[in-house]
mmCIF file of C-alpha atoms in Angstrom:
data_model
loop_
_atom_site.group_PDB
_atom_site.id
_atom_site.type_symbol
_atom_site.label_atom_id
_atom_site.label_comp_id
_atom_site.label_asym_id
_atom_site.label_seq_id
_atom_site.Cartn_x
_atom_site.Cartn_y
_atom_site.Cartn_z
ATOM 1 C CA VAL R 1 -61.789 -12.023 -52.941
ATOM 2 C CA ASN R 2 -65.056 -10.083 -52.745
ATOM 3 C CA GLY R 3 -63.743 -8.127 -49.769
ATOM 4 C CA GLN R 4 -62.781 -11.257 -47.796
ATOM 5 C CA PRO R 5 -59.131 -11.916 -46.878
ATOM 6 C CA LYS R 6 -57.587 -15.125 -48.170
ATOM 7 C CA VAL R 7 -54.335 -16.703 -47.034
ATOM 8 C CA LYS R 8 -52.035 -17.462 -49.944
ATOM 9 C CA GLN R 9 -50.024 -20.653 -49.998
ATOM 10 C CA LYS R 10 -46.243 -20.386 -50.107
ATOM 11 C CA SER R 11 -46.183 -21.812 -53.637
ATOM 12 C CA ALA R 12 -48.239 -18.811 -54.844
ATOM 13 C CA LEU R 13 -45.431 -16.495 -53.699
ATOM 14 C CA ASN R 14 -42.595 -18.047 -55.719
ATOM 15 C CA GLY R 15 -40.259 -15.342 -56.931
ATOM 16 C CA VAL R 16 -41.499 -12.799 -54.381
ATOM 17 C CA GLU R 17 -38.735 -11.473 -52.173
ATOM 18 C CA PHE R 18 -39.061 -9.036 -49.311
ATOM 19 C CA THR R 19 -36.033 -7.120 -48.100
ATOM 20 C CA ILE R 20 -35.223 -4.900 -45.172
ATOM 21 C CA PRO R 21 -32.548 -2.198 -45.234
ATOM 22 C CA THR R 22 -29.606 -2.332 -42.811
ATOM 23 C CA LYS R 23 -27.513 0.474 -41.310
ATOM 24 C CA ASP R 24 -24.853 -0.160 -43.967
ATOM 25 C CA GLY R 25 -27.321 0.566 -46.738
ATOM 26 C CA ASP R 26 -27.476 -3.069 -47.843
ATOM 27 C CA SER R 27 -30.719 -4.980 -48.084
ATOM 28 C CA VAL R 28 -31.219 -8.293 -46.302
ATOM 29 C CA PRO R 29 -33.884 -10.702 -47.586
ATOM 30 C CA ILE R 30 -36.712 -11.779 -45.291
ATOM 31 C CA LYS R 31 -37.661 -15.437 -45.495
ATOM 32 C CA VAL R 32 -41.094 -15.999 -47.046
ATOM 33 C CA LEU R 33 -43.125 -18.423 -44.954
ATOM 34 C CA GLY R 34 -46.200 -20.401 -45.807
ATOM 35 C CA PRO R 35 -49.184 -20.351 -43.458
ATOM 36 C CA ASP R 36 -48.407 -23.866 -42.177
ATOM 37 C CA ASP R 37 -44.642 -23.459 -41.714
ATOM 38 C CA ALA R 38 -43.404 -23.814 -38.148
ATOM 39 C CA VAL R 39 -41.738 -20.775 -36.596
ATOM 40 C CA GLU R 40 -39.971 -20.780 -33.235
ATOM 41 C CA ALA R 41 -39.949 -17.628 -31.131
ATOM 42 C CA LEU R 42 -39.310 -17.323 -27.389
ATOM 43 C CA GLY R 43 -39.217 -21.098 -27.062
ATOM 44 C CA ILE R 44 -42.676 -21.557 -28.552
ATOM 45 C CA THR R 45 -43.288 -23.175 -31.941
ATOM 46 C CA THR R 46 -46.241 -21.856 -33.894
ATOM 47 C CA ASP R 47 -47.443 -21.212 -37.438
ATOM 48 C CA LEU R 48 -49.047 -18.225 -39.112
ATOM 49 C CA VAL R 49 -52.576 -19.645 -39.020
ATOM 50 C CA ASN R 50 -52.177 -20.526 -35.324
ATOM 51 C CA SER R 51 -53.289 -24.141 -35.717
ATOM 52 C CA GLY R 52 -51.391 -25.289 -32.619
ATOM 53 C CA GLU R 53 -50.225 -28.522 -34.257
ATOM 54 C CA HIS R 54 -46.517 -27.627 -34.211
ATOM 55 C CA HIS R 55 -46.782 -26.429 -30.627
ATOM 56 C CA LEU R 56 -48.427 -29.640 -29.416
ATOM 57 C CA LYS R 57 -45.764 -31.715 -31.173
ATOM 58 C CA GLU R 58 -43.063 -29.765 -29.333
ATOM 59 C CA VAL R 59 -44.804 -30.245 -25.975
ATOM 60 C CA GLU R 60 -45.083 -33.982 -26.665
ATOM 61 C CA LYS R 61 -41.419 -34.080 -27.715
ATOM 62 C CA LYS R 62 -40.345 -32.426 -24.425
ATOM 63 C CA MET R 63 -42.409 -34.895 -22.432
ATOM 64 C CA LEU R 64 -41.122 -37.966 -24.274
ATOM 65 C CA GLU R 65 -37.533 -36.741 -24.022
ATOM 66 C CA TRP R 66 -37.885 -36.324 -20.239
ATOM 67 C CA ILE R 67 -39.418 -39.805 -19.912
ATOM 68 C CA SER R 68 -36.658 -41.318 -22.045
ATOM 69 C CA LYS R 69 -33.937 -39.729 -19.919
ATOM 70 C CA LEU R 70 -35.722 -40.872 -16.793
ATOM 71 C CA LYS R 71 -35.991 -44.481 -17.989
ATOM 72 C CA SER R 72 -32.323 -44.583 -19.007
ATOM 73 C CA SER R 73 -31.269 -43.642 -15.467
ATOM 74 C CA ARG R 74 -31.783 -46.690 -13.289
ATOM 75 C CA ILE R 75 -30.469 -45.196 -10.062
ATOM 76 C CA LEU R 76 -33.172 -42.597 -9.415
ATOM 77 C CA SER R 77 -35.419 -43.105 -6.447
ATOM 78 C CA ARG R 78 -39.104 -42.157 -6.493
ATOM 79 C CA ALA R 79 -38.260 -38.992 -4.586
ATOM 80 C CA ASP R 80 -35.678 -38.056 -7.250
ATOM 81 C CA VAL R 81 -38.207 -38.670 -10.004
ATOM 82 C CA TRP R 82 -40.741 -36.383 -8.334
ATOM 83 C CA LEU R 83 -38.039 -33.766 -7.754
ATOM 84 C CA SER R 84 -37.125 -33.953 -11.446
ATOM 85 C CA PHE R 85 -40.771 -33.660 -12.439
ATOM 86 C CA PHE R 86 -41.464 -30.579 -10.307
ATOM 87 C CA ASN R 87 -38.181 -28.809 -11.111
ATOM 88 C CA GLN R 88 -37.565 -29.757 -14.747
ATOM 89 C CA LEU R 89 -40.575 -31.044 -16.632
ATOM 90 C CA LYS R 90 -43.454 -29.202 -14.969
ATOM 91 C CA PRO R 91 -42.054 -25.659 -15.583
ATOM 92 C CA LYS R 92 -41.413 -26.512 -19.256
ATOM 93 C CA LEU R 93 -44.914 -27.865 -19.742
ATOM 94 C CA LEU R 94 -46.642 -25.078 -17.826
ATOM 95 C CA TYR R 95 -44.894 -22.385 -19.886
ATOM 96 C CA SER R 96 -45.730 -24.226 -23.103
ATOM 97 C CA ILE R 97 -49.372 -24.725 -22.158
ATOM 98 C CA GLU R 98 -49.805 -21.136 -20.959
ATOM 99 C CA CYS R 99 -48.561 -19.897 -24.332
ATOM 100 C CA MET R 100 -50.961 -22.186 -26.180
ATOM 101 C CA SER R 101 -53.512 -20.283 -28.191
ATOM 102 C CA ALA R 102 -54.864 -23.013 -30.432
ATOM 103 C CA PRO R 103 -58.569 -23.763 -30.652
ATOM 104 C CA PRO R 104 -59.777 -26.367 -28.106
ATOM 105 C CA ALA R 105 -60.637 -28.858 -30.848
ATOM 106 C CA VAL R 106 -56.942 -29.508 -31.630
#
């Protein structure tokens, strides 16, 4: 509008279908996504407007899952817990945080 780009909502694209040709000559439809729909690629969850909300939810989910598994195991010593943290949880969180590109206000 007036030379400024505007993101359309998914509902505004009802009936629009994009296709891509294959080697066989057939066409395969491409899923139409809204700007706020979560997309997972290379283990990172993001959306088209790069809000970071989906990504932070996934990081929190990984953390809570690790804590839950840790609490359900009553035979781990403190040394085992630290070993699990440094070898399992920390690499997951570091990769997720390094791939984070959301604004700092999120």
